[in-house]
mmCIF file of C-alpha atoms in Angstrom:
data_model
loop_
_atom_site.group_PDB
_atom_site.id
_atom_site.type_symbol
_atom_site.label_atom_id
_atom_site.label_comp_id
_atom_site.label_asym_id
_atom_site.label_seq_id
_atom_site.Cartn_x
_atom_site.Cartn_y
_atom_site.Cartn_z
ATOM 1 C CA PHE P 1 112.008 50.469 43.596
ATOM 2 C CA THR P 2 109.345 47.887 43.732
ATOM 3 C CA GLN P 3 109.152 44.081 43.089
ATOM 4 C CA VAL P 4 108.923 44.751 39.335
ATOM 5 C CA ASP P 5 112.426 46.210 39.396
ATOM 6 C CA ILE P 6 114.067 43.121 40.681
ATOM 7 C CA GLU P 7 114.521 39.540 39.561
ATOM 8 C CA VAL P 8 112.739 37.154 42.016
ATOM 9 C CA THR P 9 113.584 33.502 42.216
ATOM 10 C CA LEU P 10 111.417 30.818 43.742
ATOM 11 C CA ALA P 11 114.360 28.983 45.302
ATOM 12 C CA ASN P 12 114.347 29.539 49.057
ATOM 13 C CA ASP P 13 116.588 26.623 50.090
ATOM 14 C CA THR P 14 119.632 27.365 52.197
ATOM 15 C CA VAL P 15 122.118 27.224 49.274
ATOM 16 C CA SER P 16 120.050 29.894 47.417
ATOM 17 C CA LEU P 17 119.794 32.151 50.449
ATOM 18 C CA ARG P 18 123.466 31.695 51.141
ATOM 19 C CA ASP P 19 124.317 32.571 47.550
ATOM 20 C CA TYR P 20 122.061 35.655 47.704
ATOM 21 C CA GLY P 21 123.894 36.884 50.870
ATOM 22 C CA ASN P 22 127.167 36.420 49.269
ATOM 23 C CA ALA P 23 126.037 38.210 46.071
ATOM 24 C CA VAL P 24 124.669 41.211 47.952
ATOM 25 C CA ALA P 25 127.734 41.475 50.190
ATOM 26 C CA ASN P 26 129.940 41.056 47.193
ATOM 27 C CA GLY P 27 128.434 44.301 45.848
ATOM 28 C CA ILE P 28 129.442 45.996 48.977
ATOM 29 C CA VAL P 29 133.007 44.812 48.651
ATOM 30 C CA LEU P 30 133.191 45.761 44.941
ATOM 31 C CA TYR P 31 131.736 49.326 45.419
ATOM 32 C CA SER P 32 133.062 50.277 48.838
ATOM 33 C CA THR P 33 136.056 52.601 49.134
ATOM 34 C CA PRO P 34 137.435 54.151 52.222
ATOM 35 C CA HIS P 35 136.276 57.725 52.245
ATOM 36 C CA GLU P 36 135.602 60.562 54.603
ATOM 37 C CA ASP P 37 131.917 60.927 55.707
ATOM 38 C CA GLU P 38 129.826 62.654 53.114
ATOM 39 C CA MET P 39 128.286 65.105 55.564
ATOM 40 C CA LEU P 40 131.705 66.150 56.866
ATOM 41 C CA ILE P 41 132.833 66.948 53.385
ATOM 42 C CA LEU P 42 129.690 68.977 52.817
ATOM 43 C CA LYS P 43 130.031 70.746 56.120
ATOM 44 C CA ARG P 44 133.623 71.661 55.473
ATOM 45 C CA ALA P 45 132.737 72.938 51.891
ATOM 46 C CA LEU P 46 130.027 75.198 53.382
ATOM 47 C CA GLU P 47 132.133 76.471 56.313
ATOM 48 C CA GLU P 48 134.955 77.285 53.887
ATOM 49 C CA ASN P 49 132.607 78.527 51.164
ATOM 50 C CA ASN P 50 134.572 76.277 48.911
ATOM 51 C CA PRO P 51 132.596 74.497 46.142
ATOM 52 C CA GLU P 52 135.803 72.646 45.029
ATOM 53 C CA GLU P 53 135.668 70.605 48.256
ATOM 54 C CA LEU P 54 132.506 69.011 47.023
ATOM 55 C CA LYS P 55 134.529 67.212 44.287
ATOM 56 C CA LYS P 56 135.475 64.767 46.998
ATOM 57 C CA LEU P 57 131.861 63.546 46.878
ATOM 58 C CA ASP P 58 132.054 62.436 43.200
ATOM 59 C CA PRO P 59 133.721 59.031 43.841
ATOM 60 C CA ILE P 60 131.327 58.441 46.777
ATOM 61 C CA ILE P 61 128.408 59.335 44.556
ATOM 62 C CA LYS P 62 129.775 56.920 41.755
ATOM 63 C CA ALA P 63 130.210 54.171 44.286
ATOM 64 C CA TYR P 64 126.627 54.418 45.528
ATOM 65 C CA GLU P 65 125.276 54.482 42.021
ATOM 66 C CA GLY P 66 127.177 51.416 41.081
ATOM 67 C CA LEU P 67 126.184 49.645 44.196
ATOM 68 C CA VAL P 68 122.498 50.408 43.589
ATOM 69 C CA LEU P 69 122.663 49.200 39.945
ATOM 70 C CA TYR P 70 124.573 46.017 41.135
ATOM 71 C CA THR P 71 121.987 45.313 43.826
ATOM 72 C CA LEU P 72 119.099 45.592 41.456
ATOM 73 C CA ARG P 73 120.675 42.761 39.274
ATOM 74 C CA VAL P 74 121.078 40.279 42.200
ATOM 75 C CA PRO P 75 118.556 37.388 41.944
ATOM 76 C CA VAL P 76 116.354 37.594 45.053
ATOM 77 C CA PRO P 77 114.894 34.569 46.765
ATOM 78 C CA SER P 78 111.145 35.198 47.089
ATOM 79 C CA SER P 79 111.445 35.000 50.899
ATOM 80 C CA LEU P 80 113.720 38.068 50.885
ATOM 81 C CA ILE P 81 111.780 40.375 48.499
ATOM 82 C CA ASN P 82 110.818 42.836 51.275
ATOM 83 C CA GLU P 83 114.273 42.978 52.882
ATOM 84 C CA HIS P 84 115.942 43.311 49.552
ATOM 85 C CA LEU P 85 113.740 46.168 48.406
ATOM 86 C CA ALA P 86 114.181 47.983 51.814
ATOM 87 C CA TYR P 87 118.053 47.542 51.459
ATOM 88 C CA THR P 88 118.011 48.723 47.762
ATOM 89 C CA ASN P 89 115.738 51.730 48.532
ATOM 90 C CA ALA P 90 117.898 52.753 51.383
ATOM 91 C CA LEU P 91 120.958 52.693 49.307
ATOM 92 C CA GLN P 92 119.025 54.704 46.528
ATOM 93 C CA ALA P 93 117.947 57.224 49.163
ATOM 94 C CA ILE P 94 121.508 57.733 50.358
ATOM 95 C CA TYR P 95 122.807 57.909 46.839
ATOM 96 C CA SER P 96 120.177 60.529 46.035
ATOM 97 C CA ASP P 97 120.863 62.615 49.236
ATOM 98 C CA THR P 98 124.559 62.620 48.509
ATOM 99 C CA LYS P 99 124.122 63.595 44.861
ATOM 100 C CA ARG P 100 121.784 66.454 45.835
ATOM 101 C CA ALA P 101 124.034 67.571 48.585
ATOM 102 C CA ARG P 102 126.730 67.899 45.826
ATOM 103 C CA SER P 103 124.771 70.724 44.325
ATOM 104 C CA VAL P 104 124.433 72.806 47.591
ATOM 105 C CA PHE P 105 126.063 75.883 45.990
ATOM 106 C CA GLU P 106 123.858 75.770 42.930
ATOM 107 C CA ASP P 107 120.586 74.621 44.416
ATOM 108 C CA PRO P 108 120.684 74.817 48.239
ATOM 109 C CA VAL P 109 117.114 73.982 49.028
ATOM 110 C CA PRO P 110 116.953 70.393 47.777
ATOM 111 C CA ALA P 111 120.537 69.871 49.045
ATOM 112 C CA LEU P 112 119.576 70.914 52.612
ATOM 113 C CA VAL P 113 116.389 68.810 52.467
ATOM 114 C CA SER P 114 118.654 65.838 51.616
ATOM 115 C CA VAL P 115 121.022 66.716 54.450
ATOM 116 C CA LYS P 116 118.043 66.550 56.839
ATOM 117 C CA ARG P 117 116.929 63.142 55.550
ATOM 118 C CA TYR P 118 120.410 61.570 55.344
ATOM 119 C CA GLN P 119 120.705 60.244 58.922
ATOM 120 C CA GLY P 120 117.189 58.611 58.737
ATOM 121 C CA ASN P 121 118.172 56.995 55.488
ATOM 122 C CA ILE P 122 121.339 55.609 57.088
ATOM 123 C CA GLU P 123 119.285 54.235 59.838
ATOM 124 C CA ASN P 124 116.932 52.673 57.191
ATOM 125 C CA LEU P 125 120.036 51.042 55.551
ATOM 126 C CA VAL P 126 121.178 49.621 58.948
ATOM 127 C CA ARG P 127 117.692 48.216 59.682
ATOM 128 C CA ALA P 128 117.515 46.649 56.174
ATOM 129 C CA ILE P 129 120.952 44.965 56.599
ATOM 130 C CA ASN P 130 119.829 43.712 60.010
ATOM 131 C CA ALA P 131 116.562 42.288 58.479
ATOM 132 C CA VAL P 132 118.470 40.488 55.795
ATOM 133 C CA ARG P 133 120.896 39.053 58.452
ATOM 134 C CA ALA P 134 117.875 38.012 60.495
ATOM 135 C CA LYS P 135 116.280 36.072 57.588
ATOM 136 C CA LEU P 136 119.550 34.436 56.704
ATOM 137 C CA GLU P 137 120.158 33.418 60.281
ATOM 138 C CA ALA P 138 116.609 32.063 60.649
ATOM 139 C CA ALA P 139 117.258 29.911 57.601
ATOM 140 C CA ASN P 140 120.421 28.563 59.238
ATOM 141 C CA VAL P 141 122.690 30.103 56.639
ATOM 142 C CA ILE P 142 126.303 30.049 57.666
ATOM 143 C CA TYR P 143 129.254 31.724 56.134
ATOM 144 C CA THR P 144 133.017 31.150 56.485
ATOM 145 C CA SER P 145 135.189 34.088 57.284
ATOM 146 C CA ASP P 146 136.447 34.257 53.771
ATOM 147 C CA GLU P 147 132.932 34.636 52.159
ATOM 148 C CA PRO P 148 131.442 38.026 51.490
ATOM 149 C CA GLY P 149 128.233 37.059 53.193
ATOM 150 C CA ILE P 150 129.929 37.164 56.608
ATOM 151 C CA PHE P 151 129.355 40.862 56.313
ATOM 152 C CA PHE P 152 125.831 40.452 57.473
ATOM 153 C CA PHE P 153 126.824 38.656 60.564
ATOM 154 C CA SER P 154 129.746 40.949 61.375
ATOM 155 C CA LEU P 155 127.278 43.765 61.993
ATOM 156 C CA ARG P 156 125.046 41.874 64.420
ATOM 157 C CA PRO P 157 123.432 44.275 66.928
#
């Protein structure tokens, strides 16, 4: 995704940045479900030669898709454009990797390429989350423990 895919706002005051962090983290709350690691599911399906096992990826894929679409609709303060795009693109990459891995029995080459890229995309997501946190922190944004935005500070390296 690029800047044309998101709604950019000119407001960069502390309240706008705080609202942004709450909105992005709220997407994580809305679309996150406890699940087994995607790559463990894939590994087990391959080891057992069991395509049915891959059905466990379906709700995970749906959650990633929903989170990406939600994140694209969050209004982004102009000072966070790069960080937001890095976050959204990392989510999209993980979604695509997981979706392609789901087709490993029908089309193994793209699935295996996705498996190879998956860990790097997870690392990109962590870097993007930390970059958003750093910007929010630099702007003196503070969240209470009952706000979704606290998520960014709970993952502090």
